Short mmCIF file of C-alpha atoms and ligand atoms in Angstrom, two decimals:
data_model
loop_
_atom_site.label_atom_id
_atom_site.label_comp_id
_atom_site.label_asym_id
_atom_site.label_seq_id
_atom_site.Cartn_x
_atom_site.Cartn_y
_atom_site.Cartn_z
CA MET A 179 -93.35 59.13 -100.08
CA SER A 180 -94.39 60.42 -96.66
CA LEU A 181 -96.87 58.31 -94.71
CA VAL A 182 -98.79 61.24 -93.73
CA PRO A 183 -98.62 63.89 -96.52
CA GLY A 184 -97.69 67.27 -95.26
CA THR A 185 -95.91 66.06 -92.16
CA VAL A 186 -93.74 68.74 -90.75
CA ARG A 187 -90.52 67.21 -89.82
CA PRO A 188 -88.32 69.14 -87.32
CA ARG A 189 -86.27 65.97 -86.91
CA ARG A 190 -84.65 66.81 -90.22
CA LEU A 191 -82.35 69.43 -88.63
CA ARG A 192 -81.43 66.83 -85.88
CA SER A 193 -80.18 64.05 -88.22
CA SER A 194 -76.41 64.41 -87.93
CA PRO A 195 -73.93 65.88 -85.36
CA ALA A 196 -72.62 68.41 -87.93
CA LEU A 197 -76.21 69.55 -88.77
CA ARG A 198 -77.09 69.79 -85.05
CA ARG A 199 -73.93 71.90 -84.52
CA LEU A 200 -74.81 74.09 -87.28
CA VAL A 201 -78.33 74.98 -86.16
CA SER A 202 -77.62 75.26 -82.42
CA GLU A 203 -79.04 78.53 -81.22
CA VAL A 204 -76.42 79.00 -78.41
CA ARG A 205 -73.13 77.72 -77.43
CA VAL A 206 -70.68 77.98 -74.61
CA HIS A 207 -67.31 79.61 -75.20
CA PRO A 208 -64.46 79.43 -72.70
CA SER A 209 -64.61 83.18 -72.41
CA ASP A 210 -68.26 82.92 -71.13
CA LEU A 211 -67.08 81.21 -68.03
CA ILE A 212 -65.77 82.91 -64.79
CA LEU A 213 -64.03 80.91 -62.22
CA PRO A 214 -64.91 81.63 -58.56
CA MET A 215 -61.90 81.07 -56.26
CA PHE A 216 -61.39 80.79 -52.60
CA VAL A 217 -58.16 81.98 -50.87
CA LYS A 218 -57.67 81.49 -47.32
CA GLU A 219 -55.25 83.09 -44.92
CA GLY A 220 -52.98 81.05 -42.88
CA LEU A 221 -53.14 77.77 -44.83
CA SER A 222 -49.94 75.93 -45.71
CA GLU A 223 -51.63 73.44 -48.18
CA PRO A 224 -54.82 73.81 -50.30
CA LEU A 225 -57.82 72.53 -48.30
CA PRO A 226 -60.35 70.41 -50.28
CA LEU A 227 -64.03 71.15 -49.44
CA SER A 228 -66.13 68.10 -48.45
CA GLY A 229 -69.33 69.74 -49.78
CA MET A 230 -67.82 70.72 -53.16
CA PRO A 231 -65.60 67.75 -54.44
CA GLY A 232 -62.85 69.23 -56.67
CA VAL A 233 -62.99 72.67 -55.17
CA VAL A 234 -60.40 73.74 -52.58
CA GLN A 235 -59.55 76.73 -50.30
CA HIS A 236 -56.33 78.04 -51.81
CA THR A 237 -53.15 79.24 -50.32
CA LEU A 238 -51.63 82.30 -52.27
CA ASP A 239 -49.30 79.83 -54.10
CA SER A 240 -52.00 77.36 -55.18
CA LEU A 241 -54.33 80.28 -56.18
CA LEU A 242 -51.78 81.61 -58.46
CA GLU A 243 -51.17 78.16 -60.06
CA ALA A 244 -54.88 77.48 -60.43
CA ALA A 245 -55.34 81.01 -61.91
CA ARG A 246 -52.62 80.30 -64.43
CA GLU A 247 -54.30 77.14 -65.50
CA ALA A 248 -57.66 78.93 -65.88
CA VAL A 249 -56.32 81.78 -67.95
CA ALA A 250 -54.44 79.35 -70.19
CA ALA A 251 -57.76 77.45 -70.71
CA GLY A 252 -59.10 80.87 -71.92
CA VAL A 253 -61.75 81.43 -69.22
CA GLY A 254 -63.29 85.01 -69.25
CA GLY A 255 -62.20 85.92 -65.75
CA LEU A 256 -61.53 85.13 -62.14
CA MET A 257 -63.75 85.87 -59.18
CA LEU A 258 -62.02 85.93 -55.83
CA PHE A 259 -63.39 85.35 -52.37
CA GLY A 260 -61.09 85.78 -49.25
CA ILE A 261 -61.25 84.14 -46.00
CA PRO A 262 -59.27 85.84 -43.30
CA GLU A 263 -58.01 84.24 -40.13
CA TYR A 264 -59.22 86.98 -38.01
CA LYS A 265 -62.81 88.01 -38.19
CA ASP A 266 -64.65 90.89 -36.28
CA GLU A 267 -67.78 92.82 -36.00
CA ILE A 268 -67.25 95.06 -38.81
CA GLY A 269 -65.08 92.79 -41.10
CA SER A 270 -61.95 94.98 -40.74
CA GLN A 271 -59.94 92.73 -42.93
CA ALA A 272 -62.11 93.46 -45.89
CA ASP A 273 -60.67 96.86 -46.64
CA ASP A 274 -57.21 96.26 -45.05
CA PRO A 275 -54.69 96.43 -47.96
CA ASP A 276 -52.87 93.52 -46.07
CA GLY A 277 -56.20 91.57 -45.91
CA ILE A 278 -56.09 88.17 -47.57
CA LEU A 279 -58.48 89.15 -50.28
CA ASN A 280 -56.62 92.26 -51.28
CA ARG A 281 -53.26 90.63 -51.06
CA ALA A 282 -54.51 87.96 -53.48
CA LEU A 283 -56.01 90.47 -55.80
CA SER A 284 -52.64 92.33 -55.97
CA LEU A 285 -50.85 89.01 -56.60
CA LEU A 286 -53.03 88.32 -59.56
CA ALA A 287 -53.00 91.83 -60.84
CA ASP A 288 -49.18 91.67 -60.82
CA GLU A 289 -49.25 88.33 -62.61
CA PHE A 290 -51.82 88.97 -65.32
CA GLY A 291 -52.18 92.71 -65.68
CA ASP A 292 -55.00 93.19 -68.31
CA ASP A 293 -54.61 89.69 -69.68
CA THR A 294 -57.59 88.49 -67.92
CA VAL A 295 -60.39 90.04 -65.91
CA ILE A 296 -59.75 90.03 -62.24
CA MET A 297 -62.94 90.29 -60.07
CA ALA A 298 -63.45 90.46 -56.33
CA ASP A 299 -66.50 89.71 -54.18
CA LEU A 300 -67.46 92.92 -52.42
CA CYS A 301 -69.32 91.58 -49.37
CA LEU A 302 -68.65 91.55 -45.63
CA ASP A 303 -69.89 88.03 -44.84
CA GLU A 304 -66.47 86.43 -45.29
CA PHE A 305 -64.95 88.83 -42.94
CA THR A 306 -67.47 89.35 -40.06
CA SER A 307 -67.58 87.41 -36.86
CA HIS A 308 -71.28 87.18 -37.00
CA GLY A 309 -71.28 86.17 -40.79
CA HIS A 310 -73.83 88.65 -42.00
CA CYS A 311 -73.17 90.60 -45.16
CA GLY A 312 -73.34 93.88 -43.40
CA VAL A 313 -72.56 95.53 -40.02
CA LEU A 314 -75.19 95.20 -37.23
CA ASP A 315 -77.14 97.92 -35.32
CA GLU A 316 -77.68 97.88 -31.48
CA ASP A 317 -80.56 95.45 -31.95
CA GLY A 318 -78.48 93.00 -34.02
CA ALA A 319 -80.26 94.01 -37.28
CA VAL A 320 -78.17 94.43 -40.45
CA ASP A 321 -77.75 98.27 -40.84
CA ASN A 322 -78.08 99.13 -44.49
CA ASP A 323 -76.58 102.59 -44.53
CA ALA A 324 -73.77 101.91 -42.10
CA THR A 325 -72.96 98.97 -44.32
CA LEU A 326 -72.62 101.09 -47.41
CA ASP A 327 -69.64 103.02 -45.79
CA ARG A 328 -67.90 99.72 -45.35
CA TYR A 329 -68.56 98.73 -48.94
CA ALA A 330 -67.30 101.94 -50.30
CA SER A 331 -64.22 101.44 -48.32
CA MET A 332 -63.91 97.92 -49.64
CA ALA A 333 -64.49 99.10 -53.16
CA LEU A 334 -61.46 101.43 -52.88
CA ALA A 335 -59.24 98.80 -51.33
CA GLN A 336 -60.07 96.26 -54.16
CA ALA A 337 -59.58 98.83 -56.77
CA ARG A 338 -56.25 99.86 -55.35
CA ALA A 339 -55.34 96.25 -55.28
CA GLY A 340 -55.95 95.86 -58.92
CA ALA A 341 -59.43 94.40 -59.39
CA HIS A 342 -61.01 95.14 -62.78
CA VAL A 343 -64.54 94.25 -61.73
CA LEU A 344 -66.23 94.50 -58.20
CA GLY A 345 -68.98 91.96 -57.59
CA LEU A 346 -71.44 93.65 -55.23
CA SER A 347 -73.18 90.73 -53.58
CA GLY A 348 -74.32 92.15 -50.36
CA MET A 349 -77.98 93.07 -51.31
CA MET A 350 -77.86 96.48 -49.46
CA ASP A 351 -80.21 99.05 -50.91
CA GLY A 352 -78.18 101.81 -52.80
CA GLN A 353 -74.88 99.78 -52.89
CA VAL A 354 -74.28 100.27 -56.61
CA ALA A 355 -74.66 104.07 -56.55
CA TYR A 356 -72.64 104.44 -53.32
CA CYS A 357 -69.73 102.34 -54.46
CA ARG A 358 -69.82 103.95 -57.89
CA GLU A 359 -69.51 107.51 -56.35
CA ALA A 360 -66.69 106.52 -54.06
CA LEU A 361 -64.83 104.87 -56.99
CA ASP A 362 -65.22 107.90 -59.16
CA ALA A 363 -64.27 110.37 -56.61
CA ALA A 364 -60.99 108.45 -56.01
CA GLY A 365 -60.29 108.43 -59.74
CA PHE A 366 -61.25 104.80 -60.30
CA THR A 367 -63.65 105.60 -63.11
CA ASP A 368 -62.70 102.43 -65.16
CA VAL A 369 -63.30 100.05 -62.41
CA VAL A 370 -66.47 98.04 -63.44
CA VAL A 371 -69.37 97.57 -61.02
CA MET A 372 -71.19 94.31 -61.31
CA GLY A 373 -74.42 94.20 -59.29
CA TYR A 374 -75.94 90.97 -57.82
CA THR A 375 -79.22 92.45 -58.93
CA ALA A 376 -81.52 89.50 -58.21
CA LYS A 377 -79.95 87.46 -55.43
CA TYR A 378 -82.30 85.19 -53.59
CA ALA A 379 -82.11 83.90 -50.05
CA SER A 380 -81.23 80.28 -51.08
CA ALA A 381 -80.53 76.93 -49.67
CA PHE A 382 -78.36 76.38 -52.67
CA TYR A 383 -75.55 78.46 -51.06
CA GLY A 384 -75.03 75.66 -48.47
CA PRO A 385 -71.69 74.33 -49.53
CA PHE A 386 -70.37 77.95 -49.92
CA ARG A 387 -70.80 78.49 -46.22
CA GLU A 388 -68.20 75.81 -45.60
CA ALA A 389 -66.10 77.24 -48.37
CA VAL A 390 -65.81 80.57 -46.68
CA ASP A 391 -65.80 79.35 -43.05
CA SER A 392 -69.00 81.22 -42.53
CA GLU A 393 -70.01 82.09 -38.95
CA LEU A 394 -73.67 82.81 -39.89
CA GLN A 395 -76.41 81.84 -37.44
CA GLY A 396 -79.84 82.38 -38.97
CA ASP A 397 -80.42 83.52 -42.46
CA ARG A 398 -80.25 86.48 -44.71
CA LYS A 399 -83.92 86.96 -45.34
CA THR A 400 -84.06 90.67 -44.42
CA TYR A 401 -81.71 91.54 -47.31
CA GLN A 402 -81.71 88.60 -49.94
CA GLN A 403 -84.91 88.24 -51.93
CA ASP A 404 -87.71 85.83 -51.26
CA PRO A 405 -87.74 82.91 -53.70
CA ALA A 406 -91.44 83.60 -54.36
CA ASN A 407 -90.81 86.85 -55.82
CA GLY A 408 -90.10 87.26 -59.57
CA ARG A 409 -91.49 90.72 -60.13
CA GLU A 410 -89.26 92.03 -57.47
CA ALA A 411 -86.28 91.20 -59.41
CA MET A 412 -87.37 93.66 -62.14
CA ARG A 413 -87.52 96.37 -59.42
CA GLU A 414 -83.97 95.50 -58.39
CA LEU A 415 -82.84 95.55 -62.10
CA GLY A 416 -84.46 99.14 -62.63
CA LEU A 417 -82.50 100.31 -59.51
CA ASP A 418 -79.31 98.85 -60.41
CA LEU A 419 -79.42 100.15 -63.93
CA ALA A 420 -80.37 103.58 -62.63
CA GLU A 421 -77.45 103.50 -60.02
CA GLY A 422 -75.07 102.75 -62.84
CA ALA A 423 -74.38 99.06 -62.64
CA ASP A 424 -72.18 97.99 -65.68
CA ILE A 425 -73.27 94.35 -65.46
CA VAL A 426 -76.12 92.70 -63.65
CA MET A 427 -76.37 89.28 -62.14
CA VAL A 428 -79.07 86.71 -61.30
CA LYS A 429 -78.18 84.06 -58.64
CA PRO A 430 -78.64 81.13 -58.08
CA GLY A 431 -78.93 79.77 -61.56
CA LEU A 432 -81.00 76.82 -62.54
CA PRO A 433 -83.80 77.40 -59.88
CA TYR A 434 -84.19 80.99 -61.28
CA LEU A 435 -84.03 80.51 -64.97
CA ASP A 436 -87.46 82.38 -65.31
CA VAL A 437 -86.01 85.41 -63.60
CA LEU A 438 -82.84 85.22 -65.56
CA ALA A 439 -84.72 85.06 -68.86
CA GLU A 440 -86.75 88.11 -67.94
CA VAL A 441 -83.80 90.10 -66.69
CA ALA A 442 -82.07 89.18 -69.91
CA GLN A 443 -84.95 90.58 -71.98
CA GLU A 444 -85.13 93.93 -70.12
CA SER A 445 -81.47 94.59 -69.43
CA ILE A 446 -79.47 97.06 -71.39
CA VAL A 447 -76.13 95.95 -69.83
CA PRO A 448 -74.55 92.44 -69.88
CA VAL A 449 -76.35 89.85 -67.77
CA TRP A 450 -74.48 87.19 -65.82
CA THR A 451 -75.55 84.11 -63.87
CA TYR A 452 -73.91 82.35 -60.81
CA GLN A 453 -74.18 78.60 -60.88
CA VAL A 454 -73.80 78.39 -57.18
CA SER A 455 -72.18 75.86 -54.87
CA GLY A 456 -75.36 73.83 -54.22
CA GLU A 457 -75.96 73.54 -57.91
CA TYR A 458 -72.36 72.27 -58.31
CA ALA A 459 -72.68 69.81 -55.44
CA MET A 460 -76.03 68.41 -56.80
CA ILE A 461 -74.41 67.50 -60.12
CA GLU A 462 -71.10 66.27 -58.46
CA PHE A 463 -72.82 64.09 -55.91
CA ALA A 464 -75.57 62.69 -58.29
CA ALA A 465 -72.80 61.80 -60.74
CA ALA A 466 -70.65 60.34 -58.12
CA ALA A 467 -73.61 58.12 -57.11
CA GLY A 468 -73.85 56.85 -60.82
CA ALA A 469 -77.24 58.61 -61.26
CA ILE A 470 -76.27 60.99 -64.07
CA ASP A 471 -73.54 61.52 -66.60
CA ARG A 472 -71.38 64.24 -65.12
CA GLU A 473 -69.98 65.88 -68.10
CA LYS A 474 -73.20 65.88 -70.02
CA ALA A 475 -75.08 67.18 -66.99
CA ILE A 476 -72.56 70.03 -66.58
CA GLU A 477 -72.77 70.96 -70.37
CA GLU A 478 -76.49 70.92 -70.33
CA SER A 479 -76.61 73.11 -67.27
CA LEU A 480 -74.36 75.69 -68.82
CA ILE A 481 -76.38 75.66 -72.20
CA ALA A 482 -79.54 76.37 -70.15
CA PHE A 483 -78.01 79.63 -68.92
CA LYS A 484 -77.02 80.68 -72.32
CA ARG A 485 -80.41 79.75 -73.75
CA ALA A 486 -82.14 81.86 -70.93
CA GLY A 487 -80.05 84.72 -72.02
CA SER A 488 -77.06 84.85 -69.78
CA ASP A 489 -73.90 86.44 -71.36
CA ALA A 490 -71.43 84.79 -68.84
CA ILE A 491 -71.56 82.29 -66.06
CA LEU A 492 -69.84 82.03 -62.87
CA THR A 493 -69.22 78.30 -62.38
CA TYR A 494 -66.78 76.22 -60.43
CA TRP A 495 -66.29 74.11 -63.43
CA ALA A 496 -64.99 76.98 -65.52
CA THR A 497 -61.39 75.68 -66.02
CA GLU A 498 -62.45 72.08 -66.59
CA VAL A 499 -65.10 73.05 -69.26
CA ALA A 500 -62.87 75.66 -70.96
CA GLN A 501 -60.24 72.97 -71.32
CA ARG A 502 -62.76 70.61 -72.80
CA LEU A 503 -64.03 73.19 -75.29
CA GLN A 504 -60.45 73.99 -76.32
CA VAL A 505 -59.79 70.27 -77.08
CA GLU A 506 -63.07 69.80 -78.85
CA ALA A 507 -62.32 72.80 -81.01
CA ALA A 508 -59.06 71.29 -81.93
CA GLY A 509 -60.72 67.97 -82.50
CA HIS A 510 -63.02 69.35 -85.10
CA MET A 511 -60.04 70.76 -87.02
CA SER A 512 -58.11 67.41 -86.98
CA ASP A 513 -61.19 65.36 -87.79
CA ARG A 514 -61.41 67.45 -90.97
CA ASP A 515 -57.66 67.26 -91.66
CA ALA A 516 -57.90 63.61 -91.38
CA ARG A 517 -60.47 63.36 -94.08
CA GLY A 518 -58.43 65.60 -96.23
CA GLY A 519 -60.73 68.69 -95.95
CA ARG A 520 -59.50 72.19 -95.92
C1 PBG B 161 -71.95 86.53 -50.32
C2 PBG B 161 -72.01 85.47 -51.40
C3 PBG B 161 -72.53 84.12 -51.16
C4 PBG B 161 -72.25 83.38 -52.43
C5 PBG B 161 -71.55 84.37 -53.29
N1 PBG B 161 -71.43 85.49 -52.53
C6 PBG B 161 -73.15 83.50 -49.99
C7 PBG B 161 -74.46 84.09 -49.41
O1 PBG B 161 -75.04 85.04 -49.99
O2 PBG B 161 -74.80 83.52 -48.43
C8 PBG B 161 -72.71 82.04 -52.60
C9 PBG B 161 -72.01 81.47 -53.85
C10 PBG B 161 -72.19 80.00 -53.84
O3 PBG B 161 -72.94 79.35 -53.22
O4 PBG B 161 -71.51 79.46 -54.75
N2 PBG B 161 -70.76 87.20 -50.17
#
């Protein structure tokens, strides 16, 4: 007999792990996870990053090894960032076929072919001596249209090196259409363009700047979005879709879940999220201090992206989580075997 007749009891569906699993609205699958990786020219050993415990700048050898591990764990793909030894005003290493990023792409393309999805960051900031995502005009301002020519050249170099997906992260106006046209004209009609559609000028990229040896002085506020503006993300979405983006992205992740949810509602193409370096660092350092349970916090953050409507997630935990999910899936099977189920 219920104490209060007619009480509606949502708790009923929370009463056992099996029931909770059955009624969970979203779940994370290894193939939803994309691993961002850093490869640096001139290293002899992988170099750990102090701002991102557990993440390294790779040598070509260690990159390949870590990529094999990620692919074996079933991740959805790999997103490469390259750090050249030599940086200049126009980021000339970015579209040089012998530049570190393009060499790394070729290496992975040779190793994996179409067995995984190989992605490249298409932006100049890792390659420029001033650290901006584009080239500068005489006054030192980022020159949108001159940058587009550099991006188109990068797109071709990355496509030739074997990238399947190009991640256009520079936030220049017209970048998607410009790169799409260059790719098509050169016959790379199957190379996928992923637009960083809503990319905010964010403090949460802090540790990434160390990861790519960024030379940036100042900020990126003239091209990345103002954190106050949600509506503007929808304008960017309209443009990226009209320009032919195959996939759109919202970045950072957790601080922008509202933007993600709205983009996911409206988009007619897949929507991805980037759980950025600062989000990674917050959980790692808070867990190291004993303030939160590391694995549970990671899991909950990924679930939040799925719930908000993200199809895939770029996360530095991709391999670890994919491995854990594989083990869990195997565990459910063997628990049942142990009980004699079929
Ligand atoms: C730009 C780029 C950045 C990140 C990914 N691509 C940095 C920036 O815009 O300043 C940040 C990713 C992260 O913080 O994990 N090439």
